[in-house]
């Protein structure tokens, strides 16, 4: 099988996995009323069919990404999508709502294994300069699934009941999962070589280490360059941190290149490089591969992060329904404590769950902030707009879906266009313009009232779709492009975590703002869910959407920190011949490294 066919196979699997997860969420929303009636469930139980899944996914995404980095993204993808399909079939056969909730939690676990792997496989298969189109196609497919989900879910529920919604995922999940399990796709993008056994080389009579001592530092291609490219001179220096410091251009120096040759008493390796690969400190003896993998998983860090995310998600979900109670306040306190303990642990551990080369990168941190704010602003706005369309304008579910349809259409169309815009204008300007469009869309919707026409409503959703679709492609491309291949799974987990926490944060914020700003004399806050009179809701909608527009504007400020260009470390566009010449001439490699440090983007 040719390399191009392998890339297409990986792209197909990545898109299918992302679409299955997107469809699962949208069609379930339509099926929940029928599920409640058929299983005689309470409103709270039905809500937990979504909340249980969300908590399981959010708490395990980063750890699942680390598992993919250690044991292979394709294996995790196959396990995740097969498990997702199996639990979907089991939910369709569930006899009671308790079984549905428990199986949805199990489905969330498999979804956590699946989602980071869809990005990790792309990073391992495509060079960074070729990631734009695959990510754009993936985003277009997600947008299409989001648009088709309610319509498809309604048709399935009407003809086969709510159980038909879950059987929808079984066949494609089994087909793609079985194919991923059988066909082994090698890593076609440059990947760091396995860590070598460090050997101490005695100094020469002049006190300098011979040239052969540099063999401890395996040369690694820059992201997007051919394998075997020379490591930039001076890129190996680190302190005692377990992960290397990021390069000036925002790219991370691989941990395998962090050994420093001493020019006095002999060769010396940094403690960070030894610890990162699970090696012992005595004469360069290394641990077994299994011990290295176990050490690199950072189970205490994974538990602390899971506790923080579980507490945060539970608090955000409970706040709109119950307000600030002892339970929600305790959940918020636990989330803050666990987050602080996680940060403290990650700074001290030798093999952190979230490497410093990932969170220390300005490009990656800014892209995550953009995704979080954009998702919060969009889904909070959708929550408010849905109530406006149904309670104020008295539109039916189908008419409401048609009003929102421009958002999904522009998401599908803007994704491939954003890949071209990003290549021409760079991630910073493209993402900044997209966040401005998203903010303008929210501002347009904030001015709606009872007399608003369909074109005015559609214009707001058009701006939302164009802005969010572009942000998803550009910000995700920055994350995937700037992360080292060895940490692609962790970066994918962080990206998916932002995309899961953002909507929860946005809906919780919108609900609390509407509750606080709605006149108390006309509002009816029943325990079964939020409900207000049309006039009361309309008076609260404007301030709420203005606040969400401010959230989107905050994301625009974060977008200003993104790289100007699409190059990574300044040399991802170097032709193979140039890299090969640098391999043969170390002096040229040093000059090229110095030049890239001064000319690469920020």
GROMACS .gro file of N, CA, C and O in nm, residues 380-479:
model
  400
  380UNK      N    1  -2.294   2.892   2.462
  380UNK     CA    2  -2.378   2.975   2.546
  380UNK      C    3  -2.476   3.057   2.464
  380UNK      O    4  -2.593   3.071   2.500
  381UNK      N    5  -2.429   3.108   2.351
  381UNK     CA    6  -2.517   3.183   2.262
  381UNK      C    7  -2.625   3.094   2.201
  381UNK      O    8  -2.742   3.135   2.189
  382UNK      N    9  -2.590   2.972   2.163
  382UNK     CA   10  -2.690   2.881   2.108
  382UNK      C   11  -2.797   2.847   2.211
  382UNK      O   12  -2.916   2.835   2.178
  383UNK      N   13  -2.755   2.829   2.336
  383UNK     CA   14  -2.852   2.801   2.442
  383UNK      C   15  -2.952   2.914   2.455
  383UNK      O   16  -3.074   2.893   2.459
  384UNK      N   17  -2.903   3.038   2.459
  384UNK     CA   18  -2.992   3.153   2.473
  384UNK      C   19  -3.077   3.171   2.348
  384UNK      O   20  -3.198   3.198   2.356
  385UNK      N   21  -3.017   3.153   2.230
  385UNK     CA   22  -3.090   3.173   2.105
  385UNK      C   23  -3.202   3.071   2.087
  385UNK      O   24  -3.308   3.104   2.032
  386UNK      N   25  -3.179   2.949   2.131
  386UNK     CA   26  -3.282   2.846   2.120
  386UNK      C   27  -3.406   2.885   2.201
  386UNK      O   28  -3.520   2.870   2.155
  387UNK      N   29  -3.385   2.935   2.323
  387UNK     CA   30  -3.499   2.981   2.403
  387UNK      C   31  -3.567   3.101   2.339
  387UNK      O   32  -3.690   3.115   2.343
  388UNK      N   33  -3.488   3.188   2.277
  388UNK     CA   34  -3.547   3.304   2.210
  388UNK      C   35  -3.637   3.259   2.095
  388UNK      O   36  -3.750   3.307   2.081
  389UNK      N   37  -3.587   3.167   2.014
  389UNK     CA   38  -3.664   3.124   1.897
  389UNK      C   39  -3.791   3.049   1.937
  389UNK      O   40  -3.897   3.066   1.874
  390UNK      N   41  -3.784   2.968   2.042
  390UNK     CA   42  -3.899   2.885   2.077
  390UNK      C   43  -3.994   2.955   2.174
  390UNK      O   44  -4.116   2.940   2.162
  391UNK      N   45  -3.941   3.029   2.273
  391UNK     CA   46  -4.028   3.089   2.375
  391UNK      C   47  -4.073   3.230   2.338
  391UNK      O   48  -4.184   3.270   2.373
  392UNK      N   49  -3.987   3.305   2.270
  392UNK     CA   50  -4.023   3.442   2.235
  392UNK      C   51  -4.093   3.448   2.100
  392UNK      O   52  -4.200   3.507   2.086
  393UNK      N   53  -4.032   3.386   1.999
  393UNK     CA   54  -4.093   3.386   1.865
  393UNK      C   55  -4.192   3.272   1.844
  393UNK      O   56  -4.257   3.267   1.739
  394UNK      N   57  -4.200   3.179   1.939
  394UNK     CA   58  -4.296   3.068   1.935
  394UNK      C   59  -4.279   2.982   1.810
  394UNK      O   60  -4.377   2.940   1.747
  395UNK      N   61  -4.155   2.953   1.772
  395UNK     CA   62  -4.128   2.866   1.658
  395UNK      C   63  -4.123   2.721   1.704
  395UNK      O   64  -4.082   2.690   1.816
  396UNK      N   65  -4.163   2.630   1.616
  396UNK     CA   66  -4.155   2.488   1.645
  396UNK      C   67  -4.013   2.438   1.632
  396UNK      O   68  -3.924   2.509   1.583
  397UNK      N   69  -3.987   2.314   1.674
  397UNK     CA   70  -3.851   2.259   1.667
  397UNK      C   71  -3.794   2.258   1.525
  397UNK      O   72  -3.677   2.290   1.505
  398UNK      N   73  -3.877   2.223   1.426
  398UNK     CA   74  -3.828   2.220   1.289
  398UNK      C   75  -3.798   2.360   1.238
  398UNK      O   76  -3.694   2.382   1.175
  399UNK      N   77  -3.885   2.456   1.264
  399UNK     CA   78  -3.859   2.594   1.223
  399UNK      C   79  -3.736   2.650   1.294
  399UNK      O   80  -3.656   2.723   1.233
  400UNK      N   81  -3.720   2.614   1.420
  400UNK     CA   82  -3.602   2.659   1.494
  400UNK      C   83  -3.474   2.603   1.432
  400UNK      O   84  -3.375   2.674   1.418
  401UNK      N   85  -3.480   2.475   1.393
  401UNK     CA   86  -3.364   2.415   1.328
  401UNK      C   87  -3.329   2.482   1.197
  401UNK      O   88  -3.211   2.500   1.163
  402UNK      N   89  -3.431   2.523   1.121
  402UNK     CA   90  -3.405   2.591   0.995
  402UNK      C   91  -3.344   2.730   1.017
  402UNK      O   92  -3.260   2.774   0.938
  403UNK      N   93  -3.384   2.798   1.124
  403UNK     CA   94  -3.324   2.928   1.153
  403UNK      C   95  -3.176   2.914   1.188
  403UNK      O   96  -3.094   3.001   1.156
  404UNK      N   97  -3.141   2.805   1.256
  404UNK     CA   98  -3.003   2.786   1.299
  404UNK      C   99  -2.918   2.721   1.190
  404UNK      O  100  -2.795   2.719   1.198
  405UNK      N  101  -2.981   2.671   1.085
  405UNK     CA  102  -2.910   2.599   0.980
  405UNK      C  103  -2.795   2.677   0.918
  405UNK      O  104  -2.692   2.618   0.884
  406UNK      N  105  -2.805   2.811   0.899
  406UNK     CA  106  -2.689   2.884   0.843
  406UNK      C  107  -2.560   2.865   0.921
  406UNK      O  108  -2.452   2.868   0.862
  407UNK      N  109  -2.570   2.845   1.050
  407UNK     CA  110  -2.450   2.822   1.130
  407UNK      C  111  -2.378   2.696   1.084
  407UNK      O  112  -2.257   2.696   1.062
  408UNK      N  113  -2.453   2.586   1.071
  408UNK     CA  114  -2.391   2.461   1.029
  408UNK      C  115  -2.338   2.469   0.886
  408UNK      O  116  -2.230   2.417   0.855
  409UNK      N  117  -2.412   2.536   0.799
  409UNK     CA  118  -2.368   2.548   0.660
  409UNK      C  119  -2.237   2.624   0.651
  409UNK      O  120  -2.143   2.583   0.581
  410UNK      N  121  -2.226   2.734   0.724
  410UNK     CA  122  -2.102   2.813   0.720
  410UNK      C  123  -1.987   2.740   0.789
  410UNK      O  124  -1.870   2.758   0.751
  411UNK      N  125  -2.016   2.657   0.888
  411UNK     CA  126  -1.910   2.577   0.948
  411UNK      C  127  -1.850   2.481   0.845
  411UNK      O  128  -1.729   2.464   0.836
  412UNK      N  129  -1.937   2.421   0.766
  412UNK     CA  130  -1.891   2.327   0.663
  412UNK      C  131  -1.811   2.401   0.556
  412UNK      O  132  -1.705   2.354   0.511
  413UNK      N  133  -1.858   2.517   0.513
  413UNK     CA  134  -1.792   2.590   0.405
  413UNK      C  135  -1.665   2.661   0.451
  413UNK      O  136  -1.568   2.672   0.375
  414UNK      N  137  -1.664   2.709   0.574
  414UNK     CA  138  -1.549   2.788   0.620
  414UNK      C  139  -1.429   2.700   0.652
  414UNK      O  140  -1.316   2.750   0.649
  415UNK      N  141  -1.451   2.572   0.682
  415UNK     CA  142  -1.339   2.487   0.722
  415UNK      C  143  -1.234   2.472   0.611
  415UNK      O  144  -1.116   2.499   0.634
  416UNK      N  145  -1.272   2.431   0.488
  416UNK     CA  146  -1.169   2.423   0.383
  416UNK      C  147  -1.115   2.560   0.344
  416UNK      O  148  -0.996   2.573   0.310
  417UNK      N  149  -1.199   2.664   0.348
  417UNK     CA  150  -1.150   2.797   0.315
  417UNK      C  151  -1.048   2.846   0.417
  417UNK      O  152  -0.951   2.915   0.383
  418UNK      N  153  -1.067   2.808   0.544
  418UNK     CA  154  -0.974   2.854   0.647
  418UNK      C  155  -0.836   2.794   0.630
  418UNK      O  156  -0.735   2.857   0.666
  419UNK      N  157  -0.828   2.672   0.576
  419UNK     CA  158  -0.696   2.613   0.550
  419UNK      C  159  -0.618   2.696   0.449
  419UNK      O  160  -0.498   2.717   0.463
  420UNK      N  161  -0.687   2.745   0.345
  420UNK     CA  162  -0.622   2.830   0.245
  420UNK      C  163  -0.585   2.965   0.305
  420UNK      O  164  -0.474   3.017   0.283
  421UNK      N  165  -0.677   3.024   0.382
  421UNK     CA  166  -0.649   3.153   0.444
  421UNK      C  167  -0.533   3.144   0.542
  421UNK      O  168  -0.450   3.235   0.550
  422UNK      N  169  -0.527   3.034   0.616
  422UNK     CA  170  -0.419   3.018   0.713
  422UNK      C  171  -0.284   3.009   0.644
  422UNK      O  172  -0.184   3.065   0.690
  423UNK      N  173  -0.279   2.938   0.531
  423UNK     CA  174  -0.154   2.927   0.458
  423UNK      C  175  -0.111   3.061   0.399
  423UNK      O  176   0.009   3.090   0.390
  424UNK      N  177  -0.209   3.143   0.361
  424UNK     CA  178  -0.176   3.270   0.296
  424UNK      C  179  -0.149   3.382   0.397
  424UNK      O  180  -0.054   3.460   0.380
  425UNK      N  181  -0.232   3.391   0.501
  425UNK     CA  182  -0.221   3.502   0.594
  425UNK      C  183  -0.164   3.463   0.731
  425UNK      O  184  -0.137   3.551   0.812
  426UNK      N  185  -0.148   3.334   0.756
  426UNK     CA  186  -0.092   3.291   0.883
  426UNK      C  187  -0.200   3.266   0.987
  426UNK      O  188  -0.312   3.319   0.979
  427UNK      N  189  -0.169   3.185   1.090
  427UNK     CA  190  -0.269   3.152   1.192
  427UNK      C  191  -0.316   3.273   1.272
  427UNK      O  192  -0.433   3.281   1.309
  428UNK      N  193  -0.225   3.368   1.300
  428UNK     CA  194  -0.264   3.480   1.387
  428UNK      C  195  -0.373   3.565   1.323
  428UNK      O  196  -0.479   3.587   1.383
  429UNK      N  197  -0.350   3.612   1.203
  429UNK     CA  198  -0.447   3.700   1.139
  429UNK      C  199  -0.576   3.626   1.105
  429UNK      O  200  -0.686   3.682   1.119
  430UNK      N  201  -0.563   3.500   1.063
  430UNK     CA  202  -0.683   3.424   1.029
  430UNK      C  203  -0.771   3.400   1.151
  430UNK      O  204  -0.893   3.420   1.148
  431UNK      N  205  -0.709   3.357   1.262
  431UNK     CA  206  -0.786   3.329   1.383
  431UNK      C  207  -0.842   3.457   1.444
  431UNK      O  208  -0.954   3.460   1.495
  432UNK      N  209  -0.763   3.565   1.441
  432UNK     CA  210  -0.810   3.692   1.494
  432UNK      C  211  -0.933   3.741   1.416
  432UNK      O  212  -1.033   3.785   1.477
  433UNK      N  213  -0.930   3.731   1.285
  433UNK     CA  214  -1.046   3.770   1.204
  433UNK      C  215  -1.166   3.682   1.234
  433UNK      O  216  -1.280   3.730   1.241
  434UNK      N  217  -1.141   3.551   1.254
  434UNK     CA  218  -1.251   3.459   1.285
  434UNK      C  219  -1.314   3.490   1.420
  434UNK      O  220  -1.438   3.487   1.435
  435UNK      N  221  -1.233   3.522   1.521
  435UNK     CA  222  -1.288   3.557   1.651
  435UNK      C  223  -1.367   3.688   1.645
  435UNK      O  224  -1.467   3.705   1.717
  436UNK      N  225  -1.324   3.779   1.560
  436UNK     CA  226  -1.400   3.903   1.542
  436UNK      C  227  -1.536   3.872   1.479
  436UNK      O  228  -1.640   3.928   1.520
  437UNK      N  229  -1.539   3.783   1.379
  437UNK     CA  230  -1.667   3.743   1.319
  437UNK      C  231  -1.758   3.677   1.423
  437UNK      O  232  -1.879   3.703   1.426
  438UNK      N  233  -1.700   3.592   1.507
  438UNK     CA  234  -1.779   3.526   1.610
  438UNK      C  235  -1.837   3.629   1.707
  438UNK      O  236  -1.955   3.622   1.745
  439UNK      N  237  -1.757   3.726   1.746
  439UNK     CA  238  -1.804   3.831   1.837
  439UNK      C  239  -1.914   3.914   1.772
  439UNK      O  240  -2.016   3.946   1.836
  440UNK      N  241  -1.896   3.948   1.645
  440UNK     CA  242  -1.999   4.026   1.574
  440UNK      C  243  -2.129   3.948   1.563
  440UNK      O  244  -2.238   4.005   1.575
  441UNK      N  245  -2.119   3.817   1.540
  441UNK     CA  246  -2.240   3.736   1.532
  441UNK      C  247  -2.318   3.738   1.663
  441UNK      O  248  -2.443   3.747   1.662
  442UNK      N  249  -2.248   3.730   1.775
  442UNK     CA  250  -2.317   3.735   1.905
  442UNK      C  251  -2.380   3.872   1.926
  442UNK      O  252  -2.493   3.884   1.977
  443UNK      N  253  -2.309   3.977   1.885
  443UNK     CA  254  -2.364   4.112   1.900
  443UNK      C  255  -2.489   4.131   1.815
  443UNK      O  256  -2.586   4.197   1.857
  444UNK      N  257  -2.489   4.074   1.694
  444UNK     CA  258  -2.609   4.083   1.609
  444UNK      C  259  -2.727   4.013   1.675
  444UNK      O  260  -2.839   4.066   1.679
  445UNK      N  261  -2.704   3.895   1.729
  445UNK     CA  262  -2.812   3.821   1.795
  445UNK      C  263  -2.860   3.892   1.921
  445UNK      O  264  -2.978   3.877   1.960
  446UNK      N  265  -2.773   3.967   1.986
  446UNK     CA  266  -2.814   4.036   2.108
  446UNK      C  267  -2.913   4.149   2.081
  446UNK      O  268  -2.980   4.196   2.174
  447UNK      N  269  -2.923   4.193   1.956
  447UNK     CA  270  -3.014   4.301   1.920
  447UNK      C  271  -3.150   4.251   1.870
  447UNK      O  272  -3.234   4.333   1.829
  448UNK      N  273  -3.173   4.122   1.872
  448UNK     CA  274  -3.299   4.068   1.821
  448UNK      C  275  -3.413   4.096   1.918
  448UNK      O  276  -3.394   4.107   2.040
  449UNK      N  277  -3.535   4.105   1.862
  449UNK     CA  278  -3.655   4.122   1.943
  449UNK      C  279  -3.771   4.053   1.872
  449UNK      O  280  -3.750   3.975   1.779
  450UNK      N  281  -3.892   4.080   1.916
  450UNK     CA  282  -4.009   4.014   1.858
  450UNK      C  283  -4.029   4.046   1.710
  450UNK      O  284  -4.089   3.967   1.637
  451UNK      N  285  -3.980   4.160   1.664
  451UNK     CA  286  -4.000   4.202   1.525
  451UNK      C  287  -3.888   4.156   1.433
  451UNK      O  288  -3.891   4.188   1.313
  452UNK      N  289  -3.792   4.084   1.483
  452UNK     CA  290  -3.676   4.044   1.401
  452UNK      C  291  -3.721   3.948   1.292
  452UNK      O  292  -3.801   3.856   1.315
  453UNK      N  293  -3.667   3.968   1.174
  453UNK     CA  294  -3.702   3.885   1.059
  453UNK      C  295  -3.603   3.770   1.043
  453UNK      O  296  -3.497   3.767   1.106
  454UNK      N  297  -3.639   3.676   0.955
  454UNK     CA  298  -3.552   3.560   0.930
  454UNK      C  299  -3.415   3.600   0.876
  454UNK      O  300  -3.314   3.543   0.917
  455UNK      N  301  -3.406   3.697   0.782
  455UNK     CA  302  -3.272   3.737   0.736
  455UNK      C  303  -3.184   3.793   0.848
  455UNK      O  304  -3.063   3.766   0.851
  456UNK      N  305  -3.241   3.869   0.940
  456UNK     CA  306  -3.161   3.924   1.050
  456UNK      C  307  -3.111   3.812   1.141
  456UNK      O  308  -2.995   3.811   1.185
  457UNK      N  309  -3.198   3.715   1.169
  457UNK     CA  310  -3.157   3.602   1.252
  457UNK      C  311  -3.052   3.519   1.180
  457UNK      O  312  -2.950   3.479   1.239
  458UNK      N  313  -3.075   3.494   1.050
  458UNK     CA  314  -2.980   3.415   0.973
  458UNK      C  315  -2.844   3.482   0.963
  458UNK      O  316  -2.741   3.413   0.963
  459UNK      N  317  -2.841   3.616   0.956
  459UNK     CA  318  -2.713   3.686   0.947
  459UNK      C  319  -2.629   3.661   1.072
  459UNK      O  320  -2.507   3.641   1.064
  460UNK      N  321  -2.694   3.664   1.190
  460UNK     CA  322  -2.620   3.637   1.313
  460UNK      C  323  -2.561   3.497   1.314
  460UNK      O  324  -2.443   3.478   1.350
  461UNK      N  325  -2.640   3.399   1.273
  461UNK     CA  326  -2.590   3.262   1.273
  461UNK      C  327  -2.486   3.238   1.164
  461UNK      O  328  -2.398   3.154   1.179
  462UNK      N  329  -2.498   3.311   1.053
  462UNK     CA  330  -2.394   3.303   0.950
  462UNK      C  331  -2.258   3.347   1.005
  462UNK      O  332  -2.155   3.282   0.981
  463UNK      N  333  -2.258   3.458   1.076
  463UNK     CA  334  -2.133   3.506   1.134
  463UNK      C  335  -2.078   3.408   1.238
  463UNK      O  336  -1.957   3.385   1.246
  464UNK      N  337  -2.168   3.350   1.317
  464UNK     CA  338  -2.125   3.251   1.416
  464UNK      C  339  -2.059   3.131   1.349
  464UNK      O  340  -1.952   3.085   1.390
  465UNK      N  341  -2.122   3.080   1.243
  465UNK     CA  342  -2.068   2.962   1.174
  465UNK      C  343  -1.937   2.991   1.105
  465UNK      O  344  -1.842   2.910   1.112
  466UNK      N  345  -1.928   3.106   1.039
  466UNK     CA  346  -1.803   3.140   0.970
  466UNK      C  347  -1.689   3.158   1.069
  466UNK      O  348  -1.576   3.113   1.047
  467UNK      N  349  -1.717   3.222   1.182
  467UNK     CA  350  -1.613   3.244   1.281
  467UNK      C  351  -1.570   3.117   1.351
  467UNK      O  352  -1.450   3.086   1.359
  468UNK      N  353  -1.666   3.038   1.398
  468UNK     CA  354  -1.630   2.919   1.476
  468UNK      C  355  -1.569   2.811   1.388
  468UNK      O  356  -1.475   2.742   1.431
  469UNK      N  357  -1.619   2.792   1.267
  469UNK     CA  358  -1.560   2.693   1.178
  469UNK      C  359  -1.415   2.724   1.147
  469UNK      O  360  -1.330   2.634   1.144
  470UNK      N  361  -1.384   2.851   1.126
  470UNK     CA  362  -1.245   2.890   1.099
  470UNK      C  363  -1.158   2.873   1.222
  470UNK      O  364  -1.044   2.826   1.213
  471UNK      N  365  -1.211   2.909   1.339
  471UNK     CA  366  -1.133   2.896   1.463
  471UNK      C  367  -1.098   2.750   1.489
  471UNK      O  368  -0.985   2.718   1.529
  472UNK      N  369  -1.192   2.661   1.469
  472UNK     CA  370  -1.166   2.519   1.495
  472UNK      C  371  -1.050   2.468   1.411
  472UNK      O  372  -0.964   2.394   1.459
  473UNK      N  373  -1.046   2.506   1.284
  473UNK     CA  374  -0.940   2.458   1.196
  473UNK      C  375  -0.807   2.521   1.230
  473UNK      O  376  -0.705   2.452   1.247
  474UNK      N  377  -0.804   2.653   1.241
  474UNK     CA  378  -0.675   2.721   1.261
  474UNK      C  379  -0.615   2.693   1.397
  474UNK      O  380  -0.494   2.664   1.408
  475UNK      N  381  -0.695   2.701   1.503
  475UNK     CA  382  -0.641   2.676   1.637
  475UNK      C  383  -0.598   2.531   1.653
  475UNK      O  384  -0.492   2.503   1.712
  476UNK      N  385  -0.678   2.437   1.602
  476UNK     CA  386  -0.639   2.297   1.610
  476UNK      C  387  -0.512   2.271   1.529
  476UNK      O  388  -0.425   2.195   1.572
  477UNK      N  389  -0.499   2.334   1.413
  477UNK     CA  390  -0.378   2.318   1.332
  477UNK      C  391  -0.255   2.369   1.405
  477UNK      O  392  -0.148   2.309   1.399
  478UNK      N  393  -0.268   2.479   1.477
  478UNK     CA  394  -0.154   2.532   1.553
  478UNK      C  395  -0.113   2.432   1.661
  478UNK      O  396   0.006   2.405   1.681
  479UNK      N  397  -0.210   2.375   1.731
  479UNK     CA  398  -0.178   2.279   1.837
  479UNK      C  399  -0.109   2.157   1.780
  479UNK      O  400  -0.004   2.114   1.828
   0.00000   0.00000   0.00000
